[in-house]
């Protein structure tokens, strides 16, 4: 069984294909969304998902979120006494999804299809595959998220030729893709996006406006009063969701220490106000939309269908803007947070069954231009640092393209082939991917020909060959550069280090989570109401310590019921869409 995984910036999901279509896999808490968050508990053990999210409210310094943005970069973060990279954090999320799938499907799961944004580059795709490997998953295919969403909507099942725009506004990223469906093919014609634009920005803007009204600056408050800000952000997240349904929402203002006493000040936010404050963020989605349509050489009128993806597209202003822009109602019948995982599961099923794969030829595109550094001559003078594109951005992959370059000096016997990715004329503005040397060029006048061939496969793996045309001597290079360039030995070492990290047993996930939840709610209660909660928590902890499973469960359920009553229905996923 190959499972499909949507490894999101905010939430991750796993799904598999059944005879009746794709189905989501619930986690240990019985939920399909696992927040992409990792925390290090006070006892040094790893918390993943909602447990980590509850924990973060009180211990922001021991938790990490939105690390997907840093995939492929030289980035790490300090959680308690541990330093973790984005790949390692992602692997912990994947490991948790894998364990959930194994428990639910009652079989070992070792293979997966993982989705990534269409604009993820070489390093980011590689980093994602590595995270899978660290989690014990063989990544059979890296699938672009918009392609997955289109598959979930069954776009591949009819033969109608059409142009589909996928508008994906997630928690932290915006991704727009133009897909074309024709003759058994589903092709991404163009994609564009913003790596720092998502639902989170709407929440933060709301929090910033509220702080501003109280004479505080968001960025300063974040440093000086982190507990207040993290708690307020949670209130604003709730309010934002409420405003997707109703006309107004109430936000309670926490104290400096993040507490929410009975007499905490309350502010009512109107939807109209919220939309006015966040309009500048929403309007930032226009740029990538225009870019993607332009790259695909299309006009808005050419678009037959628009599909909404990502939890943030539940906001009414988003739906309205998209409908106005394209003059048609966008498709949103499937849950926008789930579609990518569902599509990944269909793709995984097709790969597993092999035979049915030919029904669906899914082609992807190179999201960036790939090329080499060359020297230009100006009035007899050589100037280095120019970028020669070999594969243009938005070329359908798999693809293999070549260009011929020449030596610049007489009797030059070696050349250095430097590989870059990006859209700038000069290489210094582009991302360096690696380099290699070609030796043994025959002596002679300048201009000896060398053919450089780039081959980009479906997994986004880039191979570069340089052939000396005169002698047919060929040098190959596979772009494997990842961050600092980990060797296989270093990867093995990283895997071992990760294994040393202790993770709570899966059957304790629910207990841990309820305990974290209770601790947070406890702080928000007025003193006289804390007593009863304290009794419930103690009873629960005692049962846990005695390893009395029946009593643990009974106590947990009682505690959960009480917490639900007190809490504000943050997790009620009853949003109608
Ligand atoms: P990602 O792909 O980044 O993991 P998701 O598709 O899971 O993101 O979307 C998460 C975002 O959706 C969050 O910013 C969350 O606040 C937002 N979101 C979820 N439900 C709603 C809602 N009802 N109204 C507004 N925003 C929502
Ligand atoms: Mg997403």
Coordinates of C-alpha atoms and ligand atoms in Angstrom, one line a residue:
X1 CA 0.0 0.0 0.0
X2 CA 1.3 3.4 -1.0
X3 CA -0.2 6.3 1.0
X4 CA -0.6 9.9 -0.2
X5 CA 0.6 12.7 2.1
X6 CA 0.0 16.4 2.0
X7 CA 2.9 17.7 4.0
X8 CA 1.5 21.2 4.6
X9 CA 3.0 24.4 6.1
X10 CA 0.2 24.5 8.7
X11 CA -1.5 21.1 8.5
X12 CA -0.5 17.7 7.2
X13 CA -2.8 14.8 6.2
X14 CA -2.5 11.3 5.0
X15 CA -4.9 9.4 2.7
X16 CA -5.1 6.1 0.8
X17 CA -7.1 4.8 -2.1
X18 CA -10.0 2.4 -1.6
X19 CA -12.3 0.8 -4.1
X20 CA -14.7 3.6 -3.3
X21 CA -12.2 6.4 -3.9
X22 CA -9.7 8.2 -1.7
X23 CA -10.1 8.2 2.1
X24 CA -8.4 10.3 4.8
X25 CA -6.5 8.6 7.6
X26 CA -7.4 9.8 11.1
X27 CA -4.5 10.4 13.6
X28 CA -4.3 9.2 17.2
X29 CA -6.9 11.8 18.2
X30 CA -9.3 10.6 15.5
X31 CA -8.7 13.8 13.4
X32 CA -7.6 14.0 9.8
X33 CA -5.7 17.3 10.2
X34 CA -2.4 17.0 12.0
X35 CA -0.9 20.4 12.7
X36 CA 2.6 20.5 11.2
X37 CA 4.1 21.4 14.6
X38 CA 6.8 19.8 16.6
X39 CA 7.5 20.5 20.3
X40 CA 10.0 19.1 22.9
X41 CA 8.1 18.3 26.0
X42 CA 9.4 19.1 29.5
X43 CA 10.6 15.6 29.8
X44 CA 12.6 15.9 26.6
X45 CA 10.3 13.9 24.4
X46 CA 8.9 14.9 21.0
X47 CA 5.3 16.1 20.6
X48 CA 3.8 16.3 17.2
X49 CA 0.5 17.8 16.0
X50 CA -2.2 19.2 18.3
X51 CA -0.3 18.3 21.4
X52 CA 2.5 20.5 20.2
X53 CA 0.1 23.3 19.3
X54 CA -1.4 23.4 22.7
X55 CA 2.0 23.2 24.2
X56 CA 3.2 26.1 22.1
X57 CA 0.7 28.5 23.7
X58 CA 2.6 28.3 27.0
X59 CA 6.0 27.2 25.7
X60 CA 6.6 28.9 22.4
X61 CA 10.4 28.5 22.8
X62 CA 10.1 24.7 22.8
X63 CA 8.0 24.4 19.7
X64 CA 8.5 24.9 15.9
X65 CA 5.9 25.6 13.2
X66 CA 5.8 26.7 9.6
X67 CA 9.2 25.0 9.0
X68 CA 8.1 23.9 5.5
X69 CA 9.1 27.4 4.4
X70 CA 12.7 26.6 5.3
X71 CA 12.9 23.3 3.4
X72 CA 16.0 23.2 1.3
X73 CA 17.6 26.1 3.1
X74 CA 20.4 26.1 5.6
X75 CA 18.1 26.7 8.5
X76 CA 17.7 25.1 11.9
X77 CA 16.0 26.0 15.1
X78 CA 16.7 25.5 18.8
X79 CA 14.0 23.6 20.7
X80 CA 15.0 23.2 24.4
X81 CA 18.5 21.7 24.1
X82 CA 18.0 20.3 20.6
X83 CA 18.9 21.9 17.3
X84 CA 16.6 20.7 14.5
X85 CA 16.6 21.4 10.7
X86 CA 13.5 21.8 8.6
X87 CA 14.1 18.3 7.1
X88 CA 14.3 16.8 10.6
X89 CA 11.2 18.6 11.8
X90 CA 9.3 17.5 8.7
X91 CA 10.5 13.9 9.2
X92 CA 9.0 14.0 12.7
X93 CA 5.6 15.0 11.2
X94 CA 5.9 12.3 8.5
X95 CA 6.8 9.7 11.1
X96 CA 3.7 10.6 13.1
X97 CA 1.5 10.3 10.0
X98 CA 3.2 7.0 9.1
X99 CA 2.5 5.6 12.6
X100 CA -1.2 6.8 12.3
X101 CA -1.5 5.1 8.9
X102 CA 0.0 1.9 10.2
X103 CA -2.3 1.8 13.2
X104 CA -5.4 2.6 11.1
X105 CA -4.6 0.3 8.1
X106 CA -3.1 -2.4 10.4
X107 CA -0.1 -3.0 8.1
X108 CA 3.4 -1.6 7.8
X109 CA 3.6 1.4 5.5
X110 CA 6.9 2.1 3.8
X111 CA 5.9 3.9 0.7
X112 CA 4.4 7.3 0.0
X113 CA 3.6 10.0 -2.5
X114 CA 4.3 13.4 -1.0
X115 CA 3.0 16.6 -2.4
X116 CA 4.9 19.9 -2.6
X117 CA 4.0 23.3 -4.0
X118 CA 4.6 23.6 -7.7
X119 CA 7.2 26.3 -7.2
X120 CA 9.4 24.2 -4.9
X121 CA 12.8 24.1 -6.4
X122 CA 15.4 21.3 -6.7
X123 CA 16.7 21.6 -3.2
X124 CA 13.3 21.8 -1.6
X125 CA 12.1 18.6 -3.5
X126 CA 15.2 16.8 -2.5
X127 CA 14.8 18.0 1.1
X128 CA 11.2 16.6 1.1
X129 CA 12.4 13.2 -0.2
X130 CA 15.0 13.2 2.5
X131 CA 12.5 13.9 5.2
X132 CA 10.5 11.0 3.9
X133 CA 13.6 8.7 4.1
X134 CA 14.4 9.8 7.6
X135 CA 10.8 8.9 8.6
X136 CA 11.2 5.4 7.1
X137 CA 9.2 6.2 3.9
X138 CA 10.3 5.5 0.4
X139 CA 9.0 8.5 -1.5
X140 CA 7.7 7.0 -4.8
X141 CA 6.8 10.3 -6.2
X142 CA 6.9 14.0 -5.4
X143 CA 3.6 15.3 -6.7
X144 CA 2.8 19.0 -7.2
X145 CA 0.0 20.2 -5.0
X146 CA -2.2 21.8 -7.7
X147 CA -2.0 18.6 -9.8
X148 CA -3.1 16.6 -6.8
X149 CA -6.1 19.0 -6.2
X150 CA -7.2 18.7 -9.8
X151 CA -7.0 14.9 -9.6
X152 CA -9.1 15.0 -6.5
X153 CA -11.8 16.9 -8.5
X154 CA -11.7 14.2 -11.1
X155 CA -10.4 16.5 -13.8
X156 CA -8.5 13.6 -15.3
X157 CA -11.7 11.5 -15.7
X158 CA -13.3 13.3 -18.5
X159 CA -11.7 14.1 -21.9
X160 CA -13.0 17.7 -22.2
X161 CA -10.3 20.1 -23.1
X162 CA -10.2 22.9 -20.6
X163 CA -8.1 25.4 -18.7
X164 CA -8.2 25.2 -14.9
X165 CA -6.8 27.6 -12.4
X166 CA -5.9 26.2 -9.0
X167 CA -6.0 29.0 -6.3
X168 CA -4.3 27.7 -3.2
X169 CA -4.2 30.0 -0.2
X170 CA -2.9 27.9 2.8
X171 CA -1.7 28.9 6.2
X172 CA 1.6 30.3 5.1
X173 CA 1.9 30.2 1.4
X174 CA 0.0 31.2 -1.7
X175 CA 0.3 29.1 -4.9
X176 CA -1.5 29.6 -8.2
X177 CA -1.2 27.2 -11.1
X178 CA -2.7 27.1 -14.5
X179 CA -3.5 23.6 -15.7
X180 CA -4.5 22.4 -19.1
X181 CA -6.5 19.3 -19.6
X182 CA -6.3 17.7 -23.1
X183 CA -6.1 14.3 -24.8
X184 CA -5.5 12.3 -21.6
X185 CA -3.0 14.7 -20.2
X186 CA -3.2 17.0 -17.3
X187 CA -0.5 19.6 -17.7
X188 CA 0.7 22.5 -15.5
X189 CA 1.2 25.3 -18.0
X190 CA 2.4 27.8 -15.4
X191 CA 2.7 28.4 -11.8
X192 CA 3.5 31.3 -9.5
X193 CA 3.3 32.0 -5.9
X194 CA 4.3 33.8 -2.8
X195 CA 6.2 31.9 -0.1
X196 CA 5.2 34.4 2.6
X197 CA 1.5 34.9 2.0
X198 CA -1.3 32.9 3.7
X199 CA -4.0 32.6 6.3
X200 CA -1.6 33.3 9.0
X201 CA -1.0 36.8 7.7
X202 CA -4.7 37.5 8.1
X203 CA -4.6 36.3 11.7
X204 CA -1.5 38.3 12.4
X205 CA -2.9 41.4 10.9
X206 CA -6.0 41.1 13.0
X207 CA -3.8 40.7 16.1
X208 CA -1.6 43.6 15.1
X209 CA -4.6 45.9 14.6
X210 CA -6.0 44.9 18.0
X211 CA -2.6 45.6 19.7
X212 CA -2.3 48.8 17.9
X213 CA -5.7 50.0 19.3
X214 CA -4.1 49.4 22.7
X215 CA -1.0 51.3 21.9
X216 CA 1.2 48.3 21.2
X217 CA 3.4 47.4 18.2
X218 CA 3.0 43.7 17.2
X219 CA 6.6 43.1 16.4
X220 CA 7.8 44.6 19.7
X221 CA 5.1 42.8 21.7
X222 CA 6.1 39.5 20.1
X223 CA 9.6 39.9 21.7
X224 CA 8.6 41.6 24.9
X225 CA 5.3 39.8 25.7
X226 CA 5.5 36.5 23.8
X227 CA 2.8 34.8 25.9
X228 CA 0.4 37.6 25.4
X229 CA 0.9 37.5 21.7
X230 CA 0.7 33.8 21.3
X231 CA -2.5 33.7 23.3
X232 CA -4.0 36.7 21.4
X233 CA -3.1 35.1 18.1
X234 CA -5.1 32.0 19.1
X235 CA -8.0 34.3 19.9
X236 CA -7.7 36.0 16.5
X237 CA -7.5 32.7 14.7
X238 CA -10.8 31.8 16.3
X239 CA -12.3 35.1 15.4
X240 CA -11.1 34.9 11.8
X241 CA -12.8 31.5 11.4
X242 CA -16.0 32.9 13.0
X243 CA -15.9 35.7 10.5
X244 CA -16.0 33.1 7.6
X245 CA -19.4 32.2 8.9
X246 CA -20.9 35.2 10.7
X247 CA -20.8 39.0 10.6
X248 CA -18.8 39.6 13.8
X249 CA -16.6 37.9 16.4
X250 CA -15.4 38.6 19.9
X251 CA -11.7 38.7 20.8
X252 CA -10.6 38.5 24.4
X253 CA -7.4 40.3 25.3
X254 CA -5.0 38.2 27.4
X255 CA -2.8 39.5 30.2
X256 CA 0.9 40.0 29.8
X257 CA 1.5 36.4 31.0
X258 CA -1.0 35.0 28.5
X259 CA -3.8 34.4 31.0
X260 CA -7.5 35.1 30.2
X261 CA -9.2 36.0 33.4
X262 CA -12.9 36.4 33.6
X263 CA -12.7 40.2 33.4
X264 CA -10.4 40.1 30.3
X265 CA -11.2 43.0 28.0
X266 CA -13.3 42.0 25.0
X267 CA -13.4 43.5 21.6
X268 CA -16.0 42.9 18.9
X269 CA -14.6 42.7 15.4
X270 CA -16.9 43.2 12.4
X271 CA -16.4 41.3 9.2
X272 CA -16.4 44.5 7.2
X273 CA -13.6 45.8 9.5
X274 CA -11.6 42.6 9.2
X275 CA -11.9 42.6 5.4
X276 CA -10.8 46.3 5.2
X277 CA -7.7 45.6 7.4
X278 CA -6.7 42.5 5.5
X279 CA -7.5 43.8 2.0
X280 CA -3.8 44.7 1.3
X281 CA -2.9 41.0 2.0
X282 CA -5.6 39.6 -0.2
X283 CA -4.7 41.9 -3.0
X284 CA -1.2 40.5 -3.0
X285 CA -2.7 37.3 -4.6
X286 CA -3.3 39.3 -7.8
X287 CA 0.4 39.5 -8.8
X288 CA 1.1 35.8 -8.9
X289 CA -2.3 35.2 -10.6
X290 CA -1.4 37.7 -13.4
X291 CA 2.1 36.2 -13.6
X292 CA 0.8 32.6 -14.0
X293 CA -1.8 33.6 -16.6
X294 CA 0.8 35.6 -18.5
X295 CA 3.3 32.8 -18.5
X296 CA 0.6 30.4 -19.9
X297 CA -0.2 33.1 -22.5
X298 CA -3.8 33.2 -21.4
X299 CA -6.4 35.7 -20.4
X300 CA -8.8 35.5 -17.5
X301 CA -11.6 34.8 -20.0
X302 CA -9.8 31.7 -21.2
X303 CA -10.2 30.0 -17.9
X304 CA -12.9 27.4 -17.7
X305 CA -12.7 26.4 -14.1
X306 CA -11.2 27.8 -10.9
X307 CA -10.6 25.4 -8.0
X308 CA -10.1 26.7 -4.5
X309 CA -7.6 24.9 -2.3
X310 CA -6.3 25.7 1.2
X311 CA -8.2 26.5 4.4
X312 CA -7.9 30.3 4.0
X313 CA -10.1 30.1 0.9
X314 CA -13.0 29.6 3.3
X315 CA -12.9 33.4 3.9
X316 CA -15.7 35.0 2.1
X317 CA -13.6 37.8 0.8
X318 CA -11.4 35.3 -1.0
X319 CA -14.3 33.5 -2.7
X320 CA -15.8 36.9 -3.7
X321 CA -12.6 38.2 -5.1
X322 CA -11.9 35.1 -7.2
X323 CA -15.5 35.0 -8.5
X324 CA -15.3 38.7 -9.5
X325 CA -11.9 38.3 -11.1
X326 CA -12.8 35.3 -13.3
X327 CA -16.5 36.1 -13.6
X328 CA -17.5 32.6 -12.5
X329 CA -18.1 30.8 -9.2
X330 CA -15.0 28.9 -8.1
X331 CA -15.3 25.2 -7.4
X332 CA -15.1 24.4 -3.7
X333 CA -17.4 21.4 -3.1
X334 CA -14.5 19.4 -1.6
X335 CA -13.0 20.5 1.7
X336 CA -10.2 22.9 0.7
X337 CA -7.9 21.6 3.4
X338 CA -8.3 18.0 2.3
X339 CA -8.3 18.0 -1.5
X340 CA -4.5 17.8 -1.9
X341 CA -4.2 14.7 0.3
X342 CA -7.1 13.1 -1.6
X343 CA -5.4 13.7 -4.9
X344 CA -2.1 12.3 -3.6
X345 CA -3.9 9.2 -2.5
X346 CA -5.4 8.7 -6.0
X347 CA -2.0 9.2 -7.5
X348 CA -0.5 6.7 -5.0
X349 CA -3.2 4.2 -5.8
X350 CA -2.5 4.6 -9.5
X351 CA 1.3 4.0 -9.0
X352 CA 0.6 1.0 -6.8
X353 CA -1.7 -0.6 -9.5
X354 CA 0.7 0.3 -12.3
X355 CA -1.7 -0.8 -15.0
X356 CA -4.1 2.1 -14.5
X357 CA -1.4 4.6 -14.6
X358 CA -1.6 5.0 -18.4
X359 CA -5.2 6.3 -18.0
X360 CA -3.7 9.3 -16.4
X361 CA -0.6 11.0 -17.7
X362 CA 0.2 13.6 -15.3
X363 CA 2.9 16.0 -16.4
X364 CA 4.5 18.7 -14.4
X365 CA 6.5 21.7 -15.1
X366 CA 9.9 23.0 -14.2
X367 CA 9.0 25.9 -11.8
X368 CA 12.2 27.8 -12.4
X369 CA 14.6 28.4 -15.2
X370 CA 17.7 26.2 -15.1
X371 CA 21.0 27.0 -16.8
X372 CA 24.7 27.6 -16.6
X373 CA 27.1 30.5 -16.1
X374 CA 28.7 31.8 -19.2
X375 CA 31.2 34.5 -20.2
X376 CA 30.2 37.3 -22.6
X377 CA 32.6 39.2 -24.7
X378 CA 32.4 42.9 -24.9
X379 CA 34.9 44.6 -27.3
X380 CA 37.4 41.8 -26.9
X381 CA 37.0 41.7 -23.2
X382 CA 35.6 38.7 -21.3
X383 CA 33.0 39.3 -18.7
X384 CA 31.9 36.5 -16.4
X385 CA 28.8 35.9 -14.5
X386 CA 26.1 35.7 -17.2
X387 CA 23.3 33.2 -17.0
X388 CA 22.5 31.0 -20.0
X389 CA 19.1 29.4 -19.6
X390 CA 18.8 25.8 -20.8
X391 CA 15.4 24.7 -19.5
X392 CA 13.0 27.6 -19.3
X393 CA 10.6 27.9 -16.4
X394 CA 7.2 26.3 -17.0
X395 CA 8.6 23.7 -19.4
X396 CA 6.7 20.5 -19.1
X397 CA 8.8 17.8 -17.4
X398 CA 10.3 15.3 -17.9
X399 CA 12.4 17.2 -20.3
X400 CA 15.9 17.1 -21.7
X401 CA 17.4 20.2 -23.5
X402 CA 20.9 21.1 -24.5
X403 CA 22.8 24.1 -25.7
X404 CA 26.3 24.4 -27.1
X405 CA 28.9 26.7 -25.4
X406 CA 32.4 27.4 -26.5
X407 CA 35.8 27.9 -24.9
X408 CA 36.8 31.5 -24.5
X409 CA 40.6 31.3 -24.7
X410 CA 42.9 29.7 -27.2
X411 CA 44.3 26.3 -25.9
X412 CA 41.8 26.2 -23.1
X413 CA 41.7 22.6 -22.0
X414 CA 39.2 22.7 -19.1
X415 CA 35.9 24.4 -18.3
X416 CA 34.0 24.8 -15.1
X417 CA 30.3 24.2 -15.5
X418 CA 28.4 26.1 -12.9
X419 CA 24.7 25.4 -12.5
X420 CA 22.1 27.9 -11.5
X421 CA 18.4 28.2 -11.1
X422 CA 16.5 31.5 -11.4
X423 CA 15.2 34.2 -13.6
X424 CA 18.0 36.7 -13.5
X425 CA 20.4 37.6 -16.3
X426 CA 23.4 37.6 -14.0
X427 CA 24.1 34.4 -12.0
X428 CA 24.6 36.2 -8.7
X429 CA 20.9 36.8 -8.6
X430 CA 20.1 33.1 -9.0
X431 CA 20.4 30.1 -6.8
X432 CA 23.7 28.1 -7.2
X433 CA 23.0 24.4 -7.6
X434 CA 26.5 23.0 -8.0
X435 CA 29.4 22.8 -10.4
X436 CA 31.7 20.4 -12.1
X437 CA 34.8 20.5 -14.3
X438 CA 35.3 19.2 -17.8
X439 CA 38.9 18.3 -18.6
X440 CA 40.7 17.2 -21.7
X441 CA 39.4 19.7 -24.2
X442 CA 41.6 19.5 -27.3
X443 CA 44.0 22.4 -27.7
X444 CA 43.1 24.9 -30.4
X445 CA 41.6 28.3 -31.0
X446 CA 38.9 29.7 -28.7
X447 CA 35.4 28.5 -29.4
X448 CA 35.8 24.7 -29.1
X449 CA 32.3 23.3 -28.7
X450 CA 30.9 21.7 -25.6
X451 CA 27.3 20.6 -25.5
X452 CA 25.6 21.0 -22.1
X453 CA 22.5 18.9 -21.6
X454 CA 20.0 19.3 -18.8
X455 CA 17.7 16.4 -18.0
X456 CA 14.9 17.0 -15.5
X457 CA 12.9 14.0 -14.5
X458 CA 9.4 13.7 -13.0
X459 CA 10.7 13.7 -9.5
X460 CA 12.4 17.0 -10.1
X461 CA 15.8 15.5 -10.1
X462 CA 18.2 17.3 -12.4
X463 CA 21.1 15.6 -14.2
X464 CA 23.6 17.6 -16.3
X465 CA 25.9 16.2 -19.0
X466 CA 28.7 18.1 -20.7
X467 CA 30.1 16.5 -23.9
X468 CA 33.2 17.7 -25.7
X469 CA 31.7 17.7 -29.2
X470 CA 35.1 16.9 -31.0
X471 CA 36.0 13.9 -28.8
X472 CA 32.6 12.8 -27.6
X473 CA 34.0 12.7 -24.1
X474 CA 31.2 13.1 -21.6
X475 CA 31.0 14.2 -18.0
X476 CA 27.8 13.7 -16.0
X477 CA 26.7 15.4 -12.8
X478 CA 23.6 14.9 -10.7
X479 CA 22.4 17.8 -8.7
X480 CA 22.3 16.5 -5.2
X481 CA 23.3 19.6 -3.4
X482 CA 21.2 19.9 -0.4
X483 CA 21.8 22.8 2.0
X484 CA 25.4 22.2 3.1
X485 CA 25.5 19.3 0.8
X486 CA 25.0 16.2 2.9
X487 CA 26.8 13.0 1.9
X488 CA 25.1 9.6 2.2
X489 CA 27.2 9.1 5.4
X490 CA 26.0 12.3 6.8
X491 CA 22.4 11.5 6.0
X492 CA 22.8 8.1 7.8
X493 CA 24.3 10.0 10.8
X494 CA 21.3 12.4 10.8
X495 CA 18.9 9.5 10.7
X496 CA 20.7 7.9 13.7
X497 CA 20.5 11.2 15.6
X498 CA 16.8 11.4 14.9
X499 CA 16.3 7.9 16.2
X500 CA 17.8 9.0 19.5
X501 CA 15.0 11.5 19.9
X502 CA 12.3 9.9 22.0
X503 CA 8.8 10.1 20.9
X504 CA 5.9 9.4 23.1
X505 CA 4.2 6.1 22.3
X506 CA 1.3 6.6 19.9
X507 CA -1.3 5.3 22.4
X508 CA -0.3 8.1 24.7
X509 CA -0.9 10.9 22.1
X510 CA -4.4 11.5 23.2
X511 CA -3.4 11.6 26.9
X512 CA -0.6 14.0 26.3
X513 CA -2.8 16.2 24.2
X514 CA -5.6 16.4 26.8
X515 CA -3.1 17.1 29.5
X516 CA -1.6 20.0 27.5
X517 CA -5.1 21.3 26.7
X518 CA -6.1 21.1 30.4
X519 CA -3.0 23.0 31.5
X520 CA -3.7 25.8 29.1
X521 CA -7.4 26.1 30.0
X522 CA -6.4 26.0 33.7
X523 CA -4.5 29.2 33.3
X524 CA -7.4 30.9 31.7
X525 CA -9.8 30.1 34.4
X526 CA -10.6 32.4 37.3
X527 CA -9.1 31.1 40.6
X528 CA -12.4 29.8 42.1
X529 CA -13.1 27.7 39.0
X530 CA -9.7 26.1 38.8
X531 CA -10.3 23.8 41.8
X532 CA -12.7 21.4 40.0
X533 CA -10.5 21.3 36.9
X534 CA -7.5 20.6 39.2
X535 CA -9.3 17.6 40.7
X536 CA -10.0 16.2 37.3
X537 CA -6.4 16.7 36.1
X538 CA -5.1 14.9 39.3
X539 CA -7.4 12.0 38.8
X540 CA -6.4 11.6 35.3
X541 CA -2.7 11.8 36.1
X542 CA -3.0 9.3 38.9
X543 CA -4.7 6.8 36.6
X544 CA -2.0 7.3 34.0
X545 CA 0.7 6.8 36.5
X546 CA -0.9 3.6 37.7
X547 CA -1.1 2.4 34.1
X548 CA -4.7 1.6 34.7
X549 CA -6.0 1.9 31.2
X550 CA -9.7 1.7 31.8
X551 CA -9.5 4.4 34.5
X552 CA -7.2 6.5 32.4
X553 CA -9.7 6.5 29.6
X554 CA -12.7 7.2 31.8
X555 CA -10.9 10.1 33.5
X556 CA -9.7 11.4 30.2
X557 CA -13.2 11.4 28.7
X558 CA -14.6 13.2 31.7
X559 CA -11.8 15.8 31.6
X560 CA -12.3 16.3 27.9
X561 CA -16.0 16.8 28.3
X562 CA -15.4 19.4 30.9
X563 CA -12.7 21.2 28.8
X564 CA -15.0 21.2 25.8
X565 CA -17.7 23.0 27.9
X566 CA -15.2 25.6 29.0
X567 CA -13.3 26.1 25.8
X568 CA -14.5 27.9 22.9
X569 CA -15.1 25.3 20.3
X570 CA -11.8 26.2 18.6
X571 CA -11.6 22.8 17.1
X572 CA -15.2 22.4 16.0
X573 CA -14.6 21.5 12.4
X574 CA -18.2 22.0 11.5
X575 CA -17.4 24.9 9.1
X576 CA -19.8 24.7 6.3
X577 CA -18.2 25.5 3.1
Ligands
LIG1 P1 -1.4 24.6 4.6 O1 -1.6 24.1 3.2 O2 -0.5 25.7 4.6 O3 -1.0 23.5 5.5 P2 -4.2 24.7 5.1 O4 -4.8 24.4 3.7 O5 -4.4 23.6 6.1 O6 -2.8 25.2 5.0 O7 -4.9 26.0 5.6 C1 -4.6 26.5 6.9 C2 -5.1 27.9 7.0 O8 -6.5 27.9 6.8 C3 -4.9 28.5 8.3 O9 -4.3 29.8 8.2 C4 -6.2 28.6 8.9 O10 -6.3 29.8 9.7 C5 -7.1 28.8 7.7 N1 -8.5 28.4 7.9 C6 -9.0 27.2 8.2 N2 -10.3 27.3 8.4 C7 -10.7 28.6 8.1 C8 -11.9 29.3 8.1 N3 -13.0 28.7 8.5 N4 -11.9 30.6 7.8 C9 -10.7 31.2 7.6 N5 -9.5 30.6 7.6 C10 -9.5 29.3 7.8
LIG2 MG1 -1.7 23.1 1.5

